[in-house]
Coordinates of C-alpha atoms and ligand atoms in Angstrom, one line a residue:
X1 CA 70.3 124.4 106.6
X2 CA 70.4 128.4 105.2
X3 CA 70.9 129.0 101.8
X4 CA 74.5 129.9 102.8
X5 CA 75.4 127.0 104.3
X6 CA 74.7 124.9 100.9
X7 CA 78.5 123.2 99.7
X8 CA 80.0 124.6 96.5
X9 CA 80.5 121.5 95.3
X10 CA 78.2 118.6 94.1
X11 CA 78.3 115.8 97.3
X12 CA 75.6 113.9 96.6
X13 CA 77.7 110.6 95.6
X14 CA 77.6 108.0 98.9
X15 CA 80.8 106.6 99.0
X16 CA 80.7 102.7 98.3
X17 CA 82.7 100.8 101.3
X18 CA 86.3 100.1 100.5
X19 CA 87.4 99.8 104.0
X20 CA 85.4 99.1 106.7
X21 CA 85.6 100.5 109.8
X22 CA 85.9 97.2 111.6
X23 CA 89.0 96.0 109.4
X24 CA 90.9 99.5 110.1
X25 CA 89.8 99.3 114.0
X26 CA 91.7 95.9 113.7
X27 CA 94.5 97.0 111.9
X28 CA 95.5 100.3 114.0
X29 CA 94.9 98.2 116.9
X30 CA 97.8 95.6 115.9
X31 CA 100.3 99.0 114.6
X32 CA 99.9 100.0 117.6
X33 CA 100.8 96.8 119.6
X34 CA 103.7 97.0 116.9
X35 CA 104.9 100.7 117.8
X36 CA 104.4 99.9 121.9
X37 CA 106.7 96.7 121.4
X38 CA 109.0 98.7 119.5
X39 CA 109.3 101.6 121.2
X40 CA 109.4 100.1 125.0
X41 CA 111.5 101.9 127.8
X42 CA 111.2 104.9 125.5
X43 CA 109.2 108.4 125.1
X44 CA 107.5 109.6 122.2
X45 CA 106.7 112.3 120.0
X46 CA 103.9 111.3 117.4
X47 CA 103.6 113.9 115.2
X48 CA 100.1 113.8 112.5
X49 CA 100.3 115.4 109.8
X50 CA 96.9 117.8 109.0
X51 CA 94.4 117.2 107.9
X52 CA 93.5 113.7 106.7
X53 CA 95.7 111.7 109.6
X54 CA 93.3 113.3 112.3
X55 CA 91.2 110.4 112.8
X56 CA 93.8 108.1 112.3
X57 CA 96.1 109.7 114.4
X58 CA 93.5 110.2 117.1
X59 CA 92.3 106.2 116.8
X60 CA 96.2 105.1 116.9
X61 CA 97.7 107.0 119.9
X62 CA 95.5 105.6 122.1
X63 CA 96.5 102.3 121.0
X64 CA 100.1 103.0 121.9
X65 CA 100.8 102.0 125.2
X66 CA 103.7 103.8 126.1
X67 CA 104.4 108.1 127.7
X68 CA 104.2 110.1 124.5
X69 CA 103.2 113.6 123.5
X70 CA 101.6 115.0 119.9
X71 CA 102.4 117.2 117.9
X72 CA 101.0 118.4 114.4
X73 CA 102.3 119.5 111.3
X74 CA 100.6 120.6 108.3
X75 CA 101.4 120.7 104.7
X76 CA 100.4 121.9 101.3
X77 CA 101.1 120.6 97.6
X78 CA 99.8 122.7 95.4
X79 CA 97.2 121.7 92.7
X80 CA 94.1 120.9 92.4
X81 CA 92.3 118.7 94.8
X82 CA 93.6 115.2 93.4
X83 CA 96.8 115.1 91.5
X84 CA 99.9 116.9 93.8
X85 CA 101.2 119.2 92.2
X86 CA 105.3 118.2 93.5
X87 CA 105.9 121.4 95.2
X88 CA 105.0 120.8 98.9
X89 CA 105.3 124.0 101.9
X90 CA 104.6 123.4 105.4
X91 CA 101.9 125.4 106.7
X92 CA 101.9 124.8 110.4
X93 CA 104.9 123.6 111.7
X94 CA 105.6 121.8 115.5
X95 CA 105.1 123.3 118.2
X96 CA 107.9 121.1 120.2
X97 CA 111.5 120.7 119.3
X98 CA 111.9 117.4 118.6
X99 CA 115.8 117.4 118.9
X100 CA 117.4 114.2 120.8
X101 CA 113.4 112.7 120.8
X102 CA 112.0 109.9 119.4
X103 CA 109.6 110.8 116.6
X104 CA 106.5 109.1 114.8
X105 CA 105.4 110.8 112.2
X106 CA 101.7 109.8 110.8
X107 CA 100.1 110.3 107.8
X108 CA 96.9 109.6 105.5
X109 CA 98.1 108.5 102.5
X110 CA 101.2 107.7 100.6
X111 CA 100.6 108.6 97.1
X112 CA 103.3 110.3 95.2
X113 CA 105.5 110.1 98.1
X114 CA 106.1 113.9 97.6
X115 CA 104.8 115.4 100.4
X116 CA 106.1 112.4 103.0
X117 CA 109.6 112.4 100.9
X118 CA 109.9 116.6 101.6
X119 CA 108.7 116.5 105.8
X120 CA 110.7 113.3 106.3
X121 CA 113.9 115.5 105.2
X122 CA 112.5 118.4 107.0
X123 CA 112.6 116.7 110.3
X124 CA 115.5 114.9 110.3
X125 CA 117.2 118.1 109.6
X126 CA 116.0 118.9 113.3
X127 CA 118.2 116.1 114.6
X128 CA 115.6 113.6 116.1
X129 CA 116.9 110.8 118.2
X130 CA 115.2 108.7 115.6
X131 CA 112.6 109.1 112.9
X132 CA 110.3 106.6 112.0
X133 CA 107.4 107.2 109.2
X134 CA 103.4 105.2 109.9
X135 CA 101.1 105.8 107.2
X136 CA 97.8 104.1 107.0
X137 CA 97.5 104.0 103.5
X138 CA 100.4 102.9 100.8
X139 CA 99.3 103.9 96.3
X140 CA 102.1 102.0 95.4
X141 CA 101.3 102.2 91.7
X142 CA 101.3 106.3 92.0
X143 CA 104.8 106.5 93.8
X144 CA 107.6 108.9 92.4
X145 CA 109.9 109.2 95.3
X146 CA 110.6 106.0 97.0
X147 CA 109.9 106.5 101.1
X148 CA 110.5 104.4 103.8
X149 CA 106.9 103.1 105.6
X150 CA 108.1 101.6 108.8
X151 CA 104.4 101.1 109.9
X152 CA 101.9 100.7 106.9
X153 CA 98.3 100.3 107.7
X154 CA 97.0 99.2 104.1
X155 CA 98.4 99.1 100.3
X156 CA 96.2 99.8 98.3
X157 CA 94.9 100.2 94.5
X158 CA 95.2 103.2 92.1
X159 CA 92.0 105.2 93.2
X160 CA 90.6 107.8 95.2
X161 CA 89.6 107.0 98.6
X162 CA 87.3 109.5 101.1
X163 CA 86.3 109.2 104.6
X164 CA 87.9 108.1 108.2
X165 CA 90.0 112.2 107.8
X166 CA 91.0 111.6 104.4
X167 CA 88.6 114.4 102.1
X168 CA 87.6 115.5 98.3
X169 CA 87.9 118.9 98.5
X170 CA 87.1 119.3 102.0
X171 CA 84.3 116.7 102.2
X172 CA 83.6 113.2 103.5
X173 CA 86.6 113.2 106.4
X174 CA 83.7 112.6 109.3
X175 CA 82.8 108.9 107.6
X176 CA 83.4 106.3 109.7
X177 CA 85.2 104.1 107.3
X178 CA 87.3 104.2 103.6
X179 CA 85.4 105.1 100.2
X180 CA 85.9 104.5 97.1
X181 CA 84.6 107.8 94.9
X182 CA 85.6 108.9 91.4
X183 CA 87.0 112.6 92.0
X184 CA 85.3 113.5 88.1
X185 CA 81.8 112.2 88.8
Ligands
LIG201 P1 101.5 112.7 97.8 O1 102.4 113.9 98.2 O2 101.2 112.6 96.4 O3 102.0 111.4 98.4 O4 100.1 113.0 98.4 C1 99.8 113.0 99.7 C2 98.5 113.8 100.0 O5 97.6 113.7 98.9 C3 97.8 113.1 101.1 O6 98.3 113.5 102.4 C4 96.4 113.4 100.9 O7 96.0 114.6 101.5 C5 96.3 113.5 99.4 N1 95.7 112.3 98.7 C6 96.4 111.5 97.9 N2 95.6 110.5 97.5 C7 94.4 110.7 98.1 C8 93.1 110.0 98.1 O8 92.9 108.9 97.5 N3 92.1 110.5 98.8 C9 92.3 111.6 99.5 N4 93.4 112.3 99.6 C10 94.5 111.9 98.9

């Protein structure tokens, strides 16, 4: 690697295993048996939201047995790269107008609830047929604004997770599974 392709940023620290990736194949396997059962004789829109649900996203539409089409939408809370800071701008919206049509949105991480809490009302401002809200992971000690999960992958505990799309400052999305990392060290 050229000296201009070093990181910025110390990444030296190997995640320790929180998830495996045999426990979340599992799991996104039975959501999406979940979203095909509840969603039969219907379309869908499944809509990820950038970055961190890409690998999720990717892993549980194919697991959804049922016509759909994808769509993304990105957002920003602004801060530094692990505490939101509460106001939240989308950055890329949809490309397809979701009016009258089904709609999953996906997600990382639920940690605040900010971000999820401000697109959730953005959307359903577009008139959806319905709106329904899968995230694969749930901080439920860090919540400040209660959201709905209709499909929840995994709750877990107060710390900072990397890999499987979900990042420290940009690094660690292409592991193949959820670790643990301490965002100071
Ligand atoms: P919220 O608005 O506080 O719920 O934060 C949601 C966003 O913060 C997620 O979409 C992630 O991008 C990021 N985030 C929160 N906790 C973590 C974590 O443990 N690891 C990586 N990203 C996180």
């Amino acid at each position: 690697m050229g000296q201009n392709c070093r990181p910025r940023i110390a990444v030296n620290q190997k995640p320790e295993v929180y998830l495996s990736k045999e426990l979340i194949r599992q799991r996104v396997s039975e959501l999406g048996d979940q979203i095909t059962r509840d969603f039969a004789g219907n379309h869908l829109i499944c809509v990820g939201v950038l970055k961190g649900s890409f690998i999720f996203f990717a892993d549980l539409v194919r697991q959804i047995d049922l016509p759909l089409k994808i769509d993304f939408l990105r957002a920003s809370s602004y801060g530094d790269h692990t505490e939101s800071s509460g106001v939240v701008k989308i950055t890329l919206d949809l490309s397809l107008s979701i009016e009258n049509q089904h709609v999953l949105l996906i997600e990382d991480i639920v940690d605040t609830g900010t971000t999820i809490h401000y697109l959730l009302k953005n959307l359903k401002l577009r008139n959806p047929a319905s709106l329904k809200f899968c995230s694969l992971l749930f901080k439920p000690t860090q919540v400040k604004n209660q959201v709905p999960i209709d499909y929840l992958g995994f709750e877990i505990d107060d710390q900072f997770v990397v890999g499987y799309g979900l990042d420290m400052a940009e690094n660690y999305r292409n592991l193949p599974y959820l670790g643990k990392i301490n965002p100071r060290g």
